[in-house]
Amino acid sequence: MTGQDLAASLTTYAASLLTALTPERREAFLLRVERWAPDLLEGLAVFDDEAVRRGTAERLVGVAARAYAARPDDLHTLDARRLLRPGWVQDPGMFGYACYTDRFAGDLAGLERRADHLERLGVSYLHLMPLLEPREGDNDGGYAVKDYRRVRPDLGDRDDLRAVTTMLRGRGISLCVDLVLNHVAREHAWAAAARAGDPEYRDYFHVFDDRTVPDAYEATLPEVFPDFAPGSFTFDDELAGWVWTTFNAWQWDLDWSNPAVLVEFADVVCDLANLGVEVVRLDAVAFLWKRMGTSCQNQPEVHQLVQALRATTRMAAPAVLFKAEAIVGPRDLVAYLGGSEGGRHVGRVSDLAYHNSLMVQVWSMLATGETRLARHALRALPPTPPGGTWITYVRCHDDIGWAVDDGDAAAVGVTGEGHRRFLSDWYAGEFAGSWADGLVFQANPATGDRRISGTAASLCGIDADPGAAVARVLLAHTIVAGYGGVPVVWSGDELALPNDQHWAEEPGHEADNRWAHRPRVTDDHLPPAPGSAADRVLGGLSHLARVRASLPSLHASLDPEVLDDGLDDGVLGLLRRHWSGTVVGLHNVTAAPRPVALSLLADLGLATPYDVLGEAPLTADADGLAWLPPYGAWWVVDR
Ligand code: GLC
Ligand code: GLC
């Protein structure tokens, strides 16, 4: 069968599934199948066998058709709205917040009480950390899911989730939730069936009888949790074999070369979509495909699988967007927005991806007080694929890994290894003169790797010097908000909360200091006392969100140009040329005032420079220099 014939037969098949719908509604679905079947089939080329491809395509269209038929009316309306405004997530008014539901609001129902806080901050996008039912005991912050169809019982149930998405949407907030798709908990029904000896489910996992194959893989596999989960395979007595466990021993990697796994997850995504979830975060997506002799990350098949999943979701629920969680090196990032293999997947995989490189460079600039490496690294990035949008962030719920490219480092006269070591020392507070108060996560003596945990305020030295720390926290967020994309603030950072000193006291958390930077936000924190550090950061961030929303040039479709010539080394300059006018963001990453020549701005077309953040014109001294205050930022327009 040709691709075209196959696409046509899928449409006929879909029609047969939807006879109970009105002709209009059936027609709308069939148009989507016609539109997205080619994407689906291209993605399914990941499977070698033609009969497997055909069967899987049919099963996926079946999943989509059933979800479509069950989709509530208000969500059909949402689909229609989004299809009329496909670039909605690129709007400068997008401003995100991420939190654990229980740590921020107690439970799902409690979110309503926190909605005013989110509104004050200017939030239009909320990422709730894993909320599906995890295994009992330690579950990696919910990233070991036992049942994808149930909500974590202490947070509420599916009805509560549905109510939350509706409540949020009423306030102009889109909900993003995690889809943990690289692995399931050892207690998940699939893993339980595999353990009970069911061969069908054993095939959902990578299981090996002895160490031969695992040893061969491990020769090139980096370790994610060398401290508390060394190695990437775990012997399981019930399986009588070694199962692939990239993360913890009780997180079993799924075998995505088995098409049944793809069909299962398509069904899970459609289910979340029908609960009103608008953005699905593809957790640890880089790890989905394994290839001997590689790091088993960023393999091309990952993008094919995501494309197939995406095409299926688009048939059922076109409002839903995908966000790739791929915390990878700078050169590998754009692939997740479709930019691999000559852009073959542009517009067909994830809409959003984490700008891990920008995050790392923000911390590097603050520690060194200079911008040369950041300029070089950011300028060296390939252009963002069209339609792709970055999640820009200062830090997240995970540790910070120093993804500094060796070539970028060498270009500015340092070594990658030396600079990474410096950053770990600095943020662990071990380097002379450091104000930072972070914790070392997963030191790996074999590689010298030392990742860092800490809240933004603690990494910025809130204990050593609150005034400077507030300025640094605000500056860091100003850089990421001015870069483009969707800036996301991690819970607690908007209130300058320090590391949770009691993180290790919670059962199951004692070995994982990422809990130090997942502090609880309680009623005592809200609203913060006027003039406090919390109040200043919250006020600063909400001002930032509002200024940003007023600038069409902050639309995410525009990549900023990182300025180089003529700027002081302590200043990061981001130029955005847009039909609405040019904006130049200037950010002083040092503790001293830094000069900016107004002639430079005039050359860029800003003859009467005006700072929209401080709402004041820039004034020059006798030498034609304007002085950017310590850790200050100006977003300059011509006025
Ligand atoms: C992602 C999550 C992280 C988790 C890992 C394994 O990277 O962000 O918290 O440990 O996946 O699921
Ligand atoms: C994910 C991320 C990695 C992080 C880890 C655990 O694998 O890719 O950067 O360190 O989760 O937090």
XYZ file of C-alpha atoms and ligand atoms in Angstrom:
663
model
C 0.000 0.000 0.000
C 1.286 3.488 -0.780
C 1.335 6.153 1.923
C -1.562 7.876 0.203
C -3.671 4.742 0.102
C -2.917 4.096 3.707
C -3.909 7.633 4.694
C -7.168 7.220 2.773
C -7.903 3.885 4.405
C -7.313 5.478 7.821
C -9.946 8.091 7.015
C -12.449 5.418 6.023
C -11.673 3.514 9.172
C -12.104 6.630 11.320
C -15.464 7.343 9.675
C -16.657 3.881 10.626
C -15.810 4.579 14.274
C -17.715 7.841 14.461
C -21.120 6.983 13.047
C -22.826 8.090 16.254
C -21.601 11.686 15.869
C -23.340 14.479 13.972
C -22.181 14.780 10.357
C -20.439 18.105 11.136
C -18.494 16.691 14.002
C -17.545 13.587 12.065
C -16.429 15.700 9.139
C -14.205 17.831 11.371
C -12.388 14.751 12.617
C -11.964 13.266 9.161
C -10.381 16.509 7.980
C -7.881 16.209 10.785
C -7.064 12.629 9.890
C -6.530 13.733 6.318
C -4.292 16.563 7.536
C -2.211 14.618 10.038
C -2.076 11.056 8.700
C 1.071 11.793 6.658
C 2.827 13.052 9.816
C 1.680 10.009 11.686
C 2.884 7.602 9.038
C 6.221 9.342 8.751
C 6.717 9.039 12.485
C 5.777 5.388 12.412
C 8.586 4.729 9.961
C 10.528 4.162 13.173
C 9.144 0.612 13.005
C 10.735 -1.463 10.267
C 7.889 -3.814 9.551
C 5.224 -2.509 7.190
C 2.421 -4.565 8.739
C 3.370 -3.232 12.175
C 3.272 0.315 10.861
C -0.144 -0.194 9.331
C -1.580 -1.874 12.398
C -0.158 0.771 14.713
C -1.497 3.607 12.571
C -4.942 2.086 12.745
C -4.790 1.622 16.483
C -3.634 5.205 16.976
C -6.380 6.636 14.821
C -8.783 4.496 16.837
C -7.434 6.005 20.058
C -7.841 9.503 18.654
C -11.351 8.840 17.343
C -12.580 7.484 20.650
C -11.052 10.397 22.548
C -12.568 12.843 20.076
C -16.016 11.312 20.496
C -15.683 11.544 24.262
C -14.249 15.072 24.294
C -16.462 17.460 26.255
C -18.075 20.320 24.352
C -16.205 23.089 26.117
C -12.947 21.484 25.023
C -14.147 21.195 21.439
C -14.704 24.945 21.672
C -11.190 25.360 23.030
C -9.875 23.384 20.051
C -11.710 25.699 17.692
C -10.287 28.743 19.475
C -6.733 27.472 19.386
C -6.969 26.491 15.749
C -7.924 30.094 15.040
C -4.900 31.343 16.978
C -2.218 28.688 16.565
C 0.624 30.865 17.852
C -1.057 31.681 21.162
C 1.782 30.338 23.277
C 4.227 32.754 21.610
C 2.381 35.817 22.818
C 4.484 38.163 24.994
C 1.688 37.981 27.560
C 2.631 34.385 28.347
C 4.216 34.165 31.778
C 4.619 30.886 33.599
C 4.764 29.457 37.089
C 5.698 25.923 38.152
C 5.006 24.245 41.465
C 4.168 21.072 43.304
C 0.430 21.282 44.008
C 0.725 20.128 47.613
C 3.656 22.419 48.399
C 1.957 25.439 46.879
C -1.720 24.947 47.607
C -2.248 21.804 49.694
C -4.318 20.084 47.035
C -6.038 20.693 43.718
C -9.055 22.338 45.305
C -6.687 24.652 47.188
C -5.378 26.146 43.965
C -8.352 28.434 43.760
C -7.222 30.160 46.955
C -3.832 30.748 45.367
C -5.241 32.086 42.120
C -5.010 35.698 43.287
C -1.324 35.266 43.973
C -0.832 33.889 40.464
C -2.842 36.735 39.042
C -0.753 39.314 40.884
C 2.327 37.716 39.375
C 0.796 37.895 35.899
C 0.678 34.143 35.330
C -0.982 32.746 32.209
C 0.662 29.318 32.199
C 0.839 26.973 35.161
C 2.943 23.832 35.307
C 1.817 21.555 38.093
C 4.516 19.030 38.863
C 3.614 15.312 38.676
C 0.098 14.775 39.922
C -0.775 11.300 38.692
C -0.707 8.473 41.178
C 2.909 7.538 41.971
C 4.282 4.489 43.719
C 4.250 4.570 47.488
C 7.396 5.540 49.357
C 10.132 7.331 47.474
C 8.880 8.159 43.991
C 11.316 10.763 42.688
C 8.911 13.613 43.277
C 6.117 11.791 41.480
C 8.227 10.772 38.478
C 7.572 7.096 39.184
C 3.954 6.724 38.127
C 1.899 3.774 39.210
C -1.362 4.691 37.503
C -1.723 7.267 34.712
C -5.506 7.205 35.058
C -5.612 8.318 38.669
C -4.729 11.539 40.356
C -2.488 11.423 43.427
C -5.116 10.639 46.077
C -3.907 13.307 48.523
C -4.364 15.974 45.827
C -7.872 15.008 44.759
C -9.354 12.997 41.935
C -9.989 13.293 38.223
C -13.042 15.474 38.799
C -10.920 17.867 40.821
C -8.379 18.000 38.027
C -11.104 18.726 35.516
C -12.470 21.450 37.812
C -9.003 22.984 38.145
C -8.378 23.160 34.412
C -11.768 24.841 33.989
C -11.179 27.269 36.856
C -7.738 28.177 35.526
C -8.926 28.620 31.971
C -11.601 30.971 33.287
C -8.752 33.088 34.628
C -6.758 32.936 31.436
C -4.304 30.310 32.688
C -3.353 27.216 30.672
C -2.416 24.102 32.596
C 0.660 22.024 31.859
C 1.156 18.613 33.466
C 3.890 16.023 33.363
C 3.741 12.948 31.236
C 6.406 10.590 32.489
C 6.922 8.478 29.404
C 10.463 7.156 29.613
C 9.694 4.932 32.567
C 7.003 3.676 34.920
C 7.115 2.696 38.568
C 8.016 -0.901 39.304
C 4.527 -1.086 40.817
C 2.720 0.017 37.631
C 0.332 -2.633 36.245
C 2.561 -3.215 33.188
C 5.601 -3.832 35.360
C 3.573 -5.974 37.739
C 2.383 -8.115 34.816
C 5.939 -8.425 33.568
C 7.062 -9.494 37.020
C 4.251 -12.036 37.127
C 5.711 -13.584 33.973
C 3.421 -12.191 31.264
C 5.604 -12.144 28.123
C 3.487 -9.432 26.465
C 4.309 -7.022 29.273
C 7.888 -8.169 29.672
C 8.242 -6.792 26.143
C 7.235 -3.341 27.411
C 10.630 -3.142 29.109
C 14.273 -3.736 28.319
C 15.018 -6.956 30.174
C 18.236 -8.945 29.854
C 18.978 -12.411 31.198
C 22.536 -11.636 32.180
C 25.005 -8.767 32.292
C 26.410 -9.183 28.775
C 24.241 -6.650 27.010
C 23.916 -4.262 29.977
C 27.706 -4.198 30.287
C 28.050 -3.413 26.611
C 25.576 -0.519 26.910
C 27.118 0.771 30.099
C 30.449 1.234 28.364
C 29.001 4.430 26.847
C 26.118 5.341 29.173
C 26.446 8.400 31.397
C 24.993 8.019 34.879
C 22.101 10.220 35.910
C 22.056 9.414 39.619
C 25.539 8.044 40.379
C 25.033 8.734 44.099
C 21.810 7.028 44.981
C 21.215 4.861 41.894
C 24.528 3.865 40.348
C 24.414 2.031 37.034
C 21.583 1.964 34.501
C 20.311 -1.585 35.045
C 18.760 -3.289 38.042
C 18.466 -6.996 38.741
C 14.919 -7.934 39.599
C 14.314 -11.278 41.271
C 10.798 -11.666 39.976
C 11.853 -10.901 36.414
C 14.908 -13.057 36.917
C 16.719 -10.546 34.774
C 18.302 -7.128 34.482
C 15.864 -4.337 33.677
C 16.895 -0.959 32.257
C 16.597 1.710 34.942
C 18.169 4.985 33.816
C 17.042 6.777 36.962
C 16.179 4.945 40.197
C 15.979 1.166 40.544
C 12.185 1.391 40.809
C 11.795 3.499 37.644
C 11.699 0.994 34.787
C 12.532 2.350 31.349
C 9.954 1.442 28.727
C 10.920 -0.137 25.449
C 9.662 2.365 22.895
C 10.666 0.113 20.035
C 7.549 -1.825 21.025
C 4.602 -0.120 19.255
C 2.235 -1.158 22.053
C 3.996 1.350 24.310
C 3.313 4.172 21.871
C -0.367 3.223 21.645
C -0.663 3.142 25.452
C 0.805 6.618 25.783
C -1.307 8.067 22.989
C -4.281 6.955 25.019
C -2.887 8.531 28.197
C -2.243 11.852 26.429
C -5.773 11.910 24.999
C -7.162 11.177 28.433
C -5.265 14.115 29.946
C -6.395 16.295 27.061
C -10.017 15.437 27.810
C -9.505 16.520 31.405
C -8.633 19.961 30.058
C -4.848 19.783 30.199
C -3.426 22.100 27.538
C 0.299 21.404 27.624
C 1.853 17.998 28.102
C 5.411 17.956 29.405
C 7.333 15.042 27.929
C 9.527 14.078 30.849
C 13.064 12.863 30.148
C 12.138 12.546 26.470
C 15.783 12.507 25.384
C 16.144 9.002 26.815
C 13.356 7.204 24.944
C 15.437 5.397 22.337
C 18.416 3.189 23.125
C 21.272 2.567 20.731
C 24.338 0.495 21.534
C 27.559 2.458 21.554
C 25.899 5.813 22.278
C 24.825 7.761 25.359
C 21.288 6.565 24.537
C 20.116 10.157 24.524
C 18.988 12.371 21.633
C 18.637 9.506 19.165
C 16.776 10.479 15.945
C 14.050 7.913 16.649
C 12.964 10.002 19.650
C 11.718 12.682 17.290
C 9.895 10.191 15.079
C 8.075 8.736 18.053
C 7.122 12.176 19.326
C 5.900 13.104 15.858
C 3.602 10.053 15.807
C 2.308 10.876 19.280
C 1.785 14.479 18.325
C -0.096 13.689 15.116
C -2.431 11.392 17.042
C -3.055 14.039 19.694
C -3.754 16.648 17.035
C -6.531 14.524 15.597
C -8.264 14.218 18.965
C -7.391 17.488 20.673
C -5.615 20.080 18.537
C -5.555 22.571 21.424
C -2.925 20.467 23.169
C 0.730 21.435 22.918
C 3.805 19.377 23.707
C 6.742 20.526 25.791
C 9.991 18.594 25.595
C 11.966 18.164 28.778
C 15.360 17.573 27.244
C 18.098 18.926 29.439
C 20.851 18.399 26.915
C 23.886 20.148 25.483
C 23.430 23.394 23.551
C 23.914 21.761 20.141
C 21.281 19.085 20.777
C 18.539 21.404 21.985
C 16.921 22.627 18.762
C 16.243 19.067 17.631
C 13.445 18.959 20.182
C 11.710 21.830 18.393
C 11.991 19.946 15.126
C 15.400 21.229 14.082
C 17.141 17.893 13.563
C 17.958 16.242 10.248
C 17.502 19.364 8.181
C 14.377 20.429 9.992
C 12.400 17.358 9.029
C 10.261 17.550 12.160
C 9.667 21.306 12.289
C 6.164 22.015 13.532
C 5.550 18.319 14.087
C 7.055 17.466 17.445
C 7.184 19.700 20.528
C 6.117 23.329 20.527
C 8.057 24.120 23.652
C 11.449 23.105 25.016
C 13.549 24.156 27.983
C 16.313 26.638 27.199
C 18.792 24.889 29.409
C 21.756 26.685 27.821
C 20.412 30.127 28.605
C 19.790 29.059 32.186
C 23.358 27.830 32.594
C 24.768 31.001 31.054
C 22.756 33.213 33.417
C 24.422 31.539 36.402
C 27.785 31.627 34.704
C 27.477 35.377 34.099
C 26.437 36.101 37.675
C 29.344 34.089 39.084
C 32.003 35.548 36.827
C 30.595 39.065 36.451
C 31.272 38.860 32.776
C 29.403 37.979 29.644
C 31.933 36.837 27.052
C 31.249 33.118 27.339
C 27.469 33.670 27.380
C 27.655 35.884 24.324
C 29.704 33.355 22.461
C 27.607 30.358 23.484
C 24.269 32.017 22.758
C 25.461 33.422 19.439
C 26.687 29.970 18.432
C 23.237 28.407 18.846
C 21.427 27.504 15.652
C 18.325 29.592 14.951
C 15.149 28.502 16.710
C 13.010 26.410 14.351
C 9.886 28.285 13.197
C 6.967 27.931 15.553
C 9.226 26.611 18.314
C 9.136 28.385 21.635
C 11.608 28.230 24.489
C 10.692 27.812 28.089
C 13.133 30.282 29.585
C 13.884 29.888 33.256
C 16.352 30.704 35.961
C 16.199 27.293 37.607
C 13.693 24.477 37.853
C 12.718 21.738 40.300
C 15.803 19.760 39.245
C 19.460 20.328 39.895
C 21.535 22.523 37.613
C 23.984 20.619 35.407
C 26.698 22.746 33.858
C 25.974 22.227 30.172
C 28.906 24.323 28.997
C 30.195 23.264 25.605
C 33.966 22.659 25.493
C 34.259 24.452 22.161
C 32.424 27.529 23.448
C 34.647 27.594 26.509
C 37.815 27.261 24.439
C 36.697 30.108 22.191
C 36.871 32.503 25.138
C 40.087 31.104 26.544
C 38.895 28.800 29.333
C 38.491 25.052 29.429
C 35.056 23.523 29.618
C 36.122 21.264 32.428
C 37.729 24.055 34.417
C 34.766 26.349 34.013
C 32.285 23.657 35.010
C 34.380 22.939 38.094
C 34.488 26.633 38.917
C 30.695 26.946 38.632
C 30.158 23.982 40.945
C 32.602 25.414 43.476
C 31.076 28.860 43.232
C 27.483 27.765 43.664
C 28.365 25.327 46.423
C 29.795 28.371 48.209
C 33.258 26.822 48.198
C 35.036 29.343 46.023
C 36.672 32.316 47.754
C 34.361 35.321 47.504
C 31.276 33.312 46.606
C 27.984 34.561 48.007
C 26.114 31.471 46.863
C 24.605 28.867 49.135
C 23.855 25.839 46.946
C 24.253 22.120 47.573
C 26.255 19.641 45.536
C 23.999 17.077 43.844
C 25.365 13.742 42.550
C 29.096 14.407 42.637
C 30.612 11.962 40.192
C 34.298 11.393 40.879
C 34.670 9.488 37.614
C 33.721 12.493 35.485
C 34.345 15.376 37.903
C 30.693 16.312 37.423
C 29.043 18.101 40.385
C 25.549 19.359 39.787
C 23.962 21.983 42.036
C 20.713 22.309 43.966
C 19.345 25.529 45.417
C 16.548 28.092 45.173
C 17.231 31.196 43.113
C 17.510 33.290 46.279
C 20.009 30.942 47.928
C 22.085 30.625 44.782
C 22.043 34.434 44.650
C 23.262 34.740 48.260
C 20.140 35.791 50.165
C 21.833 34.971 53.482
C 25.069 36.770 52.752
C 23.567 39.994 51.390
C 19.786 40.196 50.966
C 19.881 43.470 49.049
C 22.305 42.198 46.431
C 20.527 38.843 46.277
C 17.186 40.483 45.501
C 18.867 42.445 42.726
C 20.474 39.283 41.327
C 17.236 37.290 41.458
C 15.422 40.057 39.611
C 18.208 40.471 37.081
C 18.300 36.745 36.330
C 14.552 36.740 35.703
C 14.806 39.916 33.641
C 17.321 38.258 31.334
C 15.186 35.173 30.770
C 11.993 37.223 30.401
C 13.698 39.473 27.870
C 15.197 36.651 25.859
C 11.874 35.536 24.395
C 9.844 32.352 24.765
C 7.698 31.695 27.797
C 9.473 32.689 31.009
C 8.632 30.360 33.880
C 9.199 31.160 37.549
C 9.732 28.231 39.899
C 7.650 28.251 43.031
C 9.219 30.087 45.932
C 11.546 32.124 43.749
C 8.914 34.848 43.392
C 9.089 35.207 47.181
C 12.892 34.981 47.403
C 12.530 31.837 49.518
C 15.847 30.335 50.624
C 16.663 26.643 50.555
C 14.424 24.572 52.794
C 16.724 23.721 55.703
C 14.512 20.789 56.674
C 14.429 19.100 53.287
C 16.079 15.895 54.497
C 13.574 15.335 57.294
C 10.802 14.149 55.005
C 10.702 10.392 54.565
C 12.089 9.359 51.193
C 13.780 12.702 50.594
C 16.885 12.259 52.703
C 19.232 11.351 49.859
C 17.890 13.845 47.320
C 18.787 17.454 48.014
C 16.687 18.706 45.090
C 14.027 18.930 47.810
C 15.966 21.851 49.280
C 14.777 23.972 46.359
C 11.171 22.815 46.400
C 10.077 24.891 49.384
C 6.506 25.109 50.611
C 4.561 28.305 50.035
C 2.185 28.732 52.971
C -0.432 31.258 53.995
C 2.237 32.901 56.152
C 4.108 33.889 53.013
C 1.148 35.572 51.340
C 0.914 38.384 50.777
C 4.489 39.241 51.768
C 5.177 42.065 54.211
C 5.618 45.377 52.387
C 9.271 46.181 51.817
C 10.479 42.639 52.563
C 12.767 40.797 50.151
C 9.763 38.645 49.178
C 7.675 41.710 48.462
C 10.388 43.326 46.370
C 10.930 40.241 44.248
C 7.205 39.598 43.798
C 6.617 43.232 42.877
C 9.579 43.219 40.504
C 8.477 40.045 38.737
C 4.886 41.135 38.313
C 6.104 44.450 36.902
C 8.337 42.496 34.533
C 5.425 40.331 33.362
C 3.324 43.409 32.662
C 6.006 45.327 30.802
C 6.737 42.244 28.768
C 3.082 41.758 27.865
C 2.996 45.334 26.534
C 5.884 44.791 24.092
C 4.893 43.117 20.796
C 8.601 42.696 20.072
C 8.796 40.098 22.841
C 6.794 37.715 20.664
C 8.480 34.346 20.818
C 8.718 34.007 17.051
C 11.622 36.461 17.153
C 15.075 35.251 18.157
C 17.081 37.895 19.974
C 20.451 38.921 18.618
C 23.118 38.821 21.287
C 25.181 42.008 21.017
C 28.925 41.762 21.060
C 30.883 44.717 19.673
C 31.162 47.893 21.674
C 29.526 46.667 24.855
C 31.197 46.490 28.250
C 32.087 42.876 29.210
C 29.826 43.114 32.237
C 26.751 43.875 30.170
C 24.597 41.399 28.271
C 22.797 43.066 25.379
C 19.824 41.461 23.641
C 18.643 43.142 20.470
C 15.178 42.560 19.075
C 14.296 44.149 15.744
C 10.586 44.046 15.182
C 7.978 45.843 13.094
C 6.738 47.504 16.268
C 10.182 48.988 16.887
C 13.568 47.911 18.127
C 14.132 46.943 21.752
C 17.547 46.491 23.302
C 17.725 44.733 26.654
C 20.829 45.696 28.625
C 21.713 43.686 31.714
C 24.551 44.445 34.100
C 25.764 41.171 35.603
C 28.263 42.859 37.929
C 28.146 44.537 41.340
C 29.444 47.854 39.978
C 27.897 50.463 37.642
C 28.766 49.753 34.006
C 28.931 52.183 31.086
C 26.832 51.990 27.946
C 27.709 54.341 25.092
C 24.554 56.031 23.873
C 26.134 56.223 20.432
C 25.865 52.435 20.302
C 22.122 52.664 20.906
C 21.800 55.465 18.359
C 23.527 53.240 15.788
C 20.861 50.629 16.471
C 18.150 53.191 15.778
C 17.468 54.280 19.347
C 18.257 57.992 19.098
C 16.038 58.924 22.061
C 16.592 55.941 24.338
C 13.920 55.270 26.916
C 13.921 52.436 29.453
C 10.497 50.816 29.614
C 11.345 48.867 32.781
C 12.283 51.926 34.838
C 9.982 54.203 32.831
C 12.669 56.835 32.325
C 14.783 58.244 29.519
C 18.470 57.286 29.536
C 20.781 60.175 30.279
C 24.435 60.390 29.328
C 27.402 61.881 31.158
C 29.836 64.273 29.484
C 31.471 61.336 27.686
C 28.204 60.181 26.185
C 27.969 57.234 28.591
C 24.904 56.117 30.502
C 25.720 54.115 33.647
C 23.795 50.913 34.220
C 23.439 50.350 37.994
C 24.845 47.223 39.691
C 22.751 44.197 38.648
C 20.449 46.640 36.873
C 18.588 46.172 33.616
C 17.190 48.498 30.999
C 14.889 47.517 28.177
C 15.479 50.362 25.793
C 13.101 51.600 23.105
C 13.117 54.771 21.029
C 10.768 57.358 22.403
C 12.999 14.549 34.734
C 12.461 15.210 35.972
C 13.259 14.798 37.152
C 13.217 13.307 37.283
C 13.617 12.644 35.990
C 13.240 11.220 35.999
O 14.252 14.991 34.414
O 12.463 16.597 35.795
O 12.799 15.414 38.319
O 14.087 12.911 38.294
O 12.959 13.183 34.873
O 11.857 11.066 35.803
C 16.858 14.556 33.974
C 17.618 15.720 33.460
C 18.909 15.886 34.205
C 18.629 15.911 35.672
C 17.941 14.637 36.066
C 17.626 14.513 37.511
O 17.460 13.438 33.516
O 17.851 15.559 32.089
O 19.528 17.081 33.855
O 19.810 16.062 36.368
O 16.763 14.513 35.357
O 17.304 15.663 38.170
